[in-house]
mmCIF file of C-alpha atoms in Angstrom:
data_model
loop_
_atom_site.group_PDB
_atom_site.id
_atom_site.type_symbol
_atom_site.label_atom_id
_atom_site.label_comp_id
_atom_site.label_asym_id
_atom_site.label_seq_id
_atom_site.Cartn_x
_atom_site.Cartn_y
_atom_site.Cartn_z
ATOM 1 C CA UNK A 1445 -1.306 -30.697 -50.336
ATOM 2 C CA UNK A 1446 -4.288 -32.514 -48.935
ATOM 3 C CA UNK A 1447 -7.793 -30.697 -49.121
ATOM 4 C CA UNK A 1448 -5.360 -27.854 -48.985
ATOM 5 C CA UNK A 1449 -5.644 -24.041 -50.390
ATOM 6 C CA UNK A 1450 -3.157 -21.529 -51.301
ATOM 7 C CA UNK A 1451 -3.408 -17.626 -50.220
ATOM 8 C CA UNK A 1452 -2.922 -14.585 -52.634
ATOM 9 C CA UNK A 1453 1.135 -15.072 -51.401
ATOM 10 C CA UNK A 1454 1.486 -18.874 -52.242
ATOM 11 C CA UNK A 1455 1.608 -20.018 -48.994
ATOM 12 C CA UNK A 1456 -0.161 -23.385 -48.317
ATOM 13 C CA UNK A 1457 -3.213 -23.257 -45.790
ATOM 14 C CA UNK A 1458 -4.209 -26.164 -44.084
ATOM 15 C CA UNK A 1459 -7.574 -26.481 -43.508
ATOM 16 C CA UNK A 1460 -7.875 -22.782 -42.640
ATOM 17 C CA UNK A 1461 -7.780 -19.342 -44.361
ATOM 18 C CA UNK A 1462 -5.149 -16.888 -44.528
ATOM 19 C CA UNK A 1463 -5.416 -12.831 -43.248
ATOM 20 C CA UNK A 1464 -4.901 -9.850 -45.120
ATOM 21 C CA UNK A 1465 -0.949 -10.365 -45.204
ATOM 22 C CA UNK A 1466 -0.807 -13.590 -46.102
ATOM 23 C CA UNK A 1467 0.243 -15.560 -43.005
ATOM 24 C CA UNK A 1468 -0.838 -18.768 -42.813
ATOM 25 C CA UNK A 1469 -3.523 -19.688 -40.580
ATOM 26 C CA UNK A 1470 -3.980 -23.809 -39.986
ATOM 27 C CA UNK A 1471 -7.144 -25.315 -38.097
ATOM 28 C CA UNK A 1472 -3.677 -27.150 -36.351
ATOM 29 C CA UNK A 1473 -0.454 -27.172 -37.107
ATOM 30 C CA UNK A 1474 2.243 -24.534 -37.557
ATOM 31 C CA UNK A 1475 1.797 -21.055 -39.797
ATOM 32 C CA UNK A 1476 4.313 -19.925 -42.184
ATOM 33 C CA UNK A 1477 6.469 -18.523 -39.430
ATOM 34 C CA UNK A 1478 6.895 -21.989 -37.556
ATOM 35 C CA UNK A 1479 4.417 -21.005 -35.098
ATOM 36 C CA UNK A 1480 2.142 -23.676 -33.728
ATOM 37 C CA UNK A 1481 -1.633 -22.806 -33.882
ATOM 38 C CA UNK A 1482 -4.819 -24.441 -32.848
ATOM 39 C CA UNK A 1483 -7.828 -23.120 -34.431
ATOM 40 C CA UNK A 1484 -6.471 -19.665 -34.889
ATOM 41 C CA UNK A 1485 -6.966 -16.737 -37.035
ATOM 42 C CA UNK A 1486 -4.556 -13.967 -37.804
ATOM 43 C CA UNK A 1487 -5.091 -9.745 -37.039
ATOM 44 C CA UNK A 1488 -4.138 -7.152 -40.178
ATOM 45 C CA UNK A 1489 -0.422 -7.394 -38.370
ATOM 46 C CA UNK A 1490 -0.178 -11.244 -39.026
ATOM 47 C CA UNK A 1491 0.439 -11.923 -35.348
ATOM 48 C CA UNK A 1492 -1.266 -15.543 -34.469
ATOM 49 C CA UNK A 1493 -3.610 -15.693 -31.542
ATOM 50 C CA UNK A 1494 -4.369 -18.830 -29.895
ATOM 51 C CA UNK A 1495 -7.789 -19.151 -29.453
ATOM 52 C CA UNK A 1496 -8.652 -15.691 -28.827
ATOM 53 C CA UNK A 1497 -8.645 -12.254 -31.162
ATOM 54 C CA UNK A 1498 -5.199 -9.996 -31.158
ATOM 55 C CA UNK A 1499 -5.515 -6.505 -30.109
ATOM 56 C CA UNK A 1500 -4.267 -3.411 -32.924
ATOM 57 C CA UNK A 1501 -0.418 -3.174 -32.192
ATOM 58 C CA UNK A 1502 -0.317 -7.244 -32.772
ATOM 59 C CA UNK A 1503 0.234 -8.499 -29.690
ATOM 60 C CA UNK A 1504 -1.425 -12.235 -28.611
ATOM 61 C CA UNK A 1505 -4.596 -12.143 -26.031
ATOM 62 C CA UNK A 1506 -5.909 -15.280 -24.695
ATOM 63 C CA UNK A 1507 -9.131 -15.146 -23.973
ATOM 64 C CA UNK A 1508 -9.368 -11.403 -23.191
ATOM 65 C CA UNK A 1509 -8.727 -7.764 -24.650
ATOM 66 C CA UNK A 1510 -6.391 -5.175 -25.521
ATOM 67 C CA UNK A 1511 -6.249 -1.347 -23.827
ATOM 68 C CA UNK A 1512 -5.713 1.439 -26.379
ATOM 69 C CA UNK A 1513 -2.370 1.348 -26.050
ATOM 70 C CA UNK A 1514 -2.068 -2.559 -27.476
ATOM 71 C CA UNK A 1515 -0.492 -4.157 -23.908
ATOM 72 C CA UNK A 1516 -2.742 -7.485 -23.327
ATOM 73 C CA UNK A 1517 -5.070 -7.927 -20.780
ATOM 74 C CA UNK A 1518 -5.744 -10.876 -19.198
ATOM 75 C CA UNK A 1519 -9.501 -11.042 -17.829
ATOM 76 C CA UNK A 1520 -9.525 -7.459 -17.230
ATOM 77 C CA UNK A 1521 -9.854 -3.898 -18.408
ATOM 78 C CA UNK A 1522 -7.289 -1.562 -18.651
ATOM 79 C CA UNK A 1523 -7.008 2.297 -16.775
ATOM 80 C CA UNK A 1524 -6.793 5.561 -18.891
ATOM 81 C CA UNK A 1525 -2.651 5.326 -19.256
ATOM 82 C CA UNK A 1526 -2.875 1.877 -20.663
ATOM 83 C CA UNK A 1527 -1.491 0.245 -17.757
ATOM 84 C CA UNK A 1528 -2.455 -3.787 -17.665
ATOM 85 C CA UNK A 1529 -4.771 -4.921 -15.075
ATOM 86 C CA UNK A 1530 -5.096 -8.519 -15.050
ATOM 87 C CA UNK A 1531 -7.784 -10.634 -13.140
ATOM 88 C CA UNK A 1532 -4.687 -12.439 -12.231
ATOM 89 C CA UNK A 1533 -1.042 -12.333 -13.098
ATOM 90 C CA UNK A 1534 0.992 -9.418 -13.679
ATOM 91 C CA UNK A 1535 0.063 -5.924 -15.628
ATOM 92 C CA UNK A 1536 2.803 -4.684 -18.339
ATOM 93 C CA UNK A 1537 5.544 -3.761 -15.418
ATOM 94 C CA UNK A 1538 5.906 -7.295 -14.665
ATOM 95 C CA UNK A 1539 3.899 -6.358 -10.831
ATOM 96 C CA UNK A 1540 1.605 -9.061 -9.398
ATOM 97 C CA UNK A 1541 -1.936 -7.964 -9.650
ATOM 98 C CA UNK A 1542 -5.521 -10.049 -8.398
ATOM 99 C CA UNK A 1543 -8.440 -8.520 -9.237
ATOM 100 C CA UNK A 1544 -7.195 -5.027 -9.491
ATOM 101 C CA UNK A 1545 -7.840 -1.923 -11.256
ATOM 102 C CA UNK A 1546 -5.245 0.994 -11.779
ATOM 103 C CA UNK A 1547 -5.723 4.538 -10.306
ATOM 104 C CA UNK A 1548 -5.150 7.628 -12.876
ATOM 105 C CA UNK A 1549 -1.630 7.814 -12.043
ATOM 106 C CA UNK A 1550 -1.710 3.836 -13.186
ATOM 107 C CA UNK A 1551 -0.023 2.784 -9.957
ATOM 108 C CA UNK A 1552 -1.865 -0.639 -9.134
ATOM 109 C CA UNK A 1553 -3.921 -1.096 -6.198
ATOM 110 C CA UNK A 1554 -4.188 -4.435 -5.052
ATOM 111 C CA UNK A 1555 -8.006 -5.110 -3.904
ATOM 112 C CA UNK A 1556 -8.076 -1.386 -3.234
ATOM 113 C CA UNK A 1557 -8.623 2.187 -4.282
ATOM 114 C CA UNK A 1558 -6.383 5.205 -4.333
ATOM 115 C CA UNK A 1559 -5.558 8.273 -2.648
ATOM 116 C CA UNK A 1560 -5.499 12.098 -4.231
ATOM 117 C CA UNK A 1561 -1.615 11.497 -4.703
ATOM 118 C CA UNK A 1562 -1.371 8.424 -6.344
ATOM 119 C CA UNK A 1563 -0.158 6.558 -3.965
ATOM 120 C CA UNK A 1564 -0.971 2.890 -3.811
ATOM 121 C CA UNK A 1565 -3.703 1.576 -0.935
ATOM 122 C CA UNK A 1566 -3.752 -1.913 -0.532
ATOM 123 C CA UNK A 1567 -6.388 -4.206 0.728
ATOM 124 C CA UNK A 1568 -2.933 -6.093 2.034
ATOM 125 C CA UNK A 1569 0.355 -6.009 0.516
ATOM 126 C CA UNK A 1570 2.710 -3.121 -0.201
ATOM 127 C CA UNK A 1571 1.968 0.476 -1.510
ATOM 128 C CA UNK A 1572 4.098 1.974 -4.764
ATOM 129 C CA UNK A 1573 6.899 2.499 -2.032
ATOM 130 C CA UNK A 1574 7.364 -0.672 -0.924
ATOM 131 C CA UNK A 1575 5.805 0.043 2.685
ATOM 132 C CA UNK A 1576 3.838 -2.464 4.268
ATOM 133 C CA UNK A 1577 -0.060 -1.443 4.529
ATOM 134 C CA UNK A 1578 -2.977 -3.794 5.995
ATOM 135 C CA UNK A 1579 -6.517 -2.559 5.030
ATOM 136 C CA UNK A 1580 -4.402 1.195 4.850
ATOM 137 C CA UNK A 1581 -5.432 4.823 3.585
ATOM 138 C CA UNK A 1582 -3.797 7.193 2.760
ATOM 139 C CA UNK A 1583 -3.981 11.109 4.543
ATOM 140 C CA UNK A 1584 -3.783 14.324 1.798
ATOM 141 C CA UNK A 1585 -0.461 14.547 1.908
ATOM 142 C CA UNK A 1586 0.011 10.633 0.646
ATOM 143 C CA UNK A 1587 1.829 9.334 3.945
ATOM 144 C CA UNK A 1588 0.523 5.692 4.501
ATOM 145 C CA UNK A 1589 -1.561 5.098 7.359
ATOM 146 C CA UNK A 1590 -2.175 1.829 8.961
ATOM 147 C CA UNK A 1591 -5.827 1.535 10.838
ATOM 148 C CA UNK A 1592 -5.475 5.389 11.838
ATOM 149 C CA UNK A 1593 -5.694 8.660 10.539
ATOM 150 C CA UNK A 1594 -3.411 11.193 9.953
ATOM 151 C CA UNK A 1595 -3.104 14.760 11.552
ATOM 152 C CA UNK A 1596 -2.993 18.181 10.306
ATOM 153 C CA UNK A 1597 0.538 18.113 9.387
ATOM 154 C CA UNK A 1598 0.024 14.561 7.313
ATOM 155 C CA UNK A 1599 2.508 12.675 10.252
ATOM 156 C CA UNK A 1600 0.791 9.281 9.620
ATOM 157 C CA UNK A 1601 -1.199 7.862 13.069
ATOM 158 C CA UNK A 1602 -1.002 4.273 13.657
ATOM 159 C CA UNK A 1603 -3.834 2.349 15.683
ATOM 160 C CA UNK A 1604 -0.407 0.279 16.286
ATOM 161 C CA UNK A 1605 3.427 0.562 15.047
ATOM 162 C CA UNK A 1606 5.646 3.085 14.012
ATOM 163 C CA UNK A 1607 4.744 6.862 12.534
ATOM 164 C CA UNK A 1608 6.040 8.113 9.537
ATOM 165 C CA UNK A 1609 9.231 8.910 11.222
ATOM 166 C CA UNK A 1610 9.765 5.555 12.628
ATOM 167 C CA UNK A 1611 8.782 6.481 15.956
ATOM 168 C CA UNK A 1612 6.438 3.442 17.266
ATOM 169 C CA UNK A 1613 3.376 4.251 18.770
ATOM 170 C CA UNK A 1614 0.368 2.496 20.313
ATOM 171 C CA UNK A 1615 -3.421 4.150 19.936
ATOM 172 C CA UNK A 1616 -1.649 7.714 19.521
ATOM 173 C CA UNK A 1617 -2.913 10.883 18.306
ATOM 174 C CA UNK A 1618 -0.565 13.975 17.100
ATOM 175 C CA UNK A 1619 -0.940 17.180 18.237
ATOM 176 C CA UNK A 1620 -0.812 20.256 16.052
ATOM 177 C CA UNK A 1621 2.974 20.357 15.912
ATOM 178 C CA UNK A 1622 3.290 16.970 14.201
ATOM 179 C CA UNK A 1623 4.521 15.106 17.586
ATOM 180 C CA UNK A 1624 3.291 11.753 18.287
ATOM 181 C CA UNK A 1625 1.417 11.676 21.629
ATOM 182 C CA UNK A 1626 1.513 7.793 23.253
ATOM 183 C CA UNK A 1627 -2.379 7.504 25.297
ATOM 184 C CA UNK A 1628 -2.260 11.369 26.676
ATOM 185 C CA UNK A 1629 -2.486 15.074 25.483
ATOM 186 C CA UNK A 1630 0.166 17.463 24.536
ATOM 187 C CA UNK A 1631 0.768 20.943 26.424
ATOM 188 C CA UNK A 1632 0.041 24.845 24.163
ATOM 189 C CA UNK A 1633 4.105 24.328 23.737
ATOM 190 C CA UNK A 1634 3.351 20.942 21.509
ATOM 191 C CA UNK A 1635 5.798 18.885 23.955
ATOM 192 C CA UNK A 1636 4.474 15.348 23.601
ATOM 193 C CA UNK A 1637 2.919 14.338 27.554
ATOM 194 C CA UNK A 1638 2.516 10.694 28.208
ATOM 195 C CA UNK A 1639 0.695 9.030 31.013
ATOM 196 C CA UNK A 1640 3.682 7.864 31.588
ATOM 197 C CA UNK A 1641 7.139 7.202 30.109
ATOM 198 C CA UNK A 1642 9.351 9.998 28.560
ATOM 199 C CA UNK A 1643 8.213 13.307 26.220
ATOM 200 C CA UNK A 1644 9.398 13.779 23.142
ATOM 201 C CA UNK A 1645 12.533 15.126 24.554
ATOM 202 C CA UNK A 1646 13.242 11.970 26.370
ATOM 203 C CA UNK A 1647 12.671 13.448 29.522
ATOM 204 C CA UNK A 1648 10.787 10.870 31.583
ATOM 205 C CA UNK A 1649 8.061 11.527 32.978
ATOM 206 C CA UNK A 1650 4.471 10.285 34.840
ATOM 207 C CA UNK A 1651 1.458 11.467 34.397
ATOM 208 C CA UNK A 1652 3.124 14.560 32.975
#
């Protein structure tokens, strides 16, 4: 040994100090597990952090902080069920994530808030289905909307592109019945009237 101390276990420290279970903890080298450490101390697990502090369950942050439930966080806090939200990377389901936060169902929003449900809003990206959603919200009823709003019923109303039930449609409003009207009104019957082109029967019709 060389300027070298010994912990309460007999393990040789090299120019460093050991924790409370005896793990080895160089200023640079490797610790008694063959780990390679730079200026690192240990956490009451033994677990070696590299340059940073360790959270409770053991686990390795760099440069950032542990949730409650001991998954690491990268630049970033964690929501109330312990879900990772990372400045940037991925939280603890392995999910892409820049400059998020989680919801209270911990579904992660990607530069965005969201709804009652749960259900994912996205500044751009995809929502916890997998849908598609630019600068979305979502209606009470949890059905994506893109630039619109959504009607009584919760049929999501698209400035442009398809409705919840793949129907596509262009500045539309529904009526009270759920049908998706295309630039016109719908009759007391809730038949779907279009300036022109078919109902939602396909019967076609102008200025109907």
């Amino acid at each position: 040994m060389v300027g070298a101390q010994s912990d309460s276990s007999g393990i040789t420290l090299i120019g460093a100090e050991s924790d409370a279970s005896g793990i080895t903890q160089t200023g640079a080298g490797s610790d008694s597990r063959g780990i390679t450490v730079v200026g690192a101390q240990s956490d009451s697990s033994g677990i070696t952090p590299f340059g940073a502090g360790s959270d409770s369950s053991g686990i390795t942050l760099i440069g950032a902080e542990s949730d409650s439930s001991g998954i690491t966080l990268i630049g970033a806090e964690s929501d109330a069920s312990g879900i990772t939200q990372t400045g940037a990377g991925s939280d603890s389901r392995g999910i892409t994530v820049v400059g998020a936060q989680s919801d209270s169902s911990g579904i992660t929003p990607f530069g965005a808030g969201s709804d009652s449900s749960g259900i994912t809003q996205t500044g751009a990206g995809s929502d916890s289905r997998g849908i598609t959603v630019v600068g979305a919200q979502s209606d009470s009823s949890g059905i994506t909307l893109i630039g619109a709003e959504s009607d009584a019923s919760g049929i999501t109303q698209t400035g442009a592109g398809s409705d919840s039930r793949g129907i596509t449609v262009v500045g539309a409003q529904s009526d009270s019945s759920g049908i998706t009207l295309i630039g016109a009104e719908s009759d007391a019957s809730g038949i779907t009237q279009t300036g022109a082109g078919s109902d939602s029967r396909g019967i076609t019709s102008v200025d109907a």
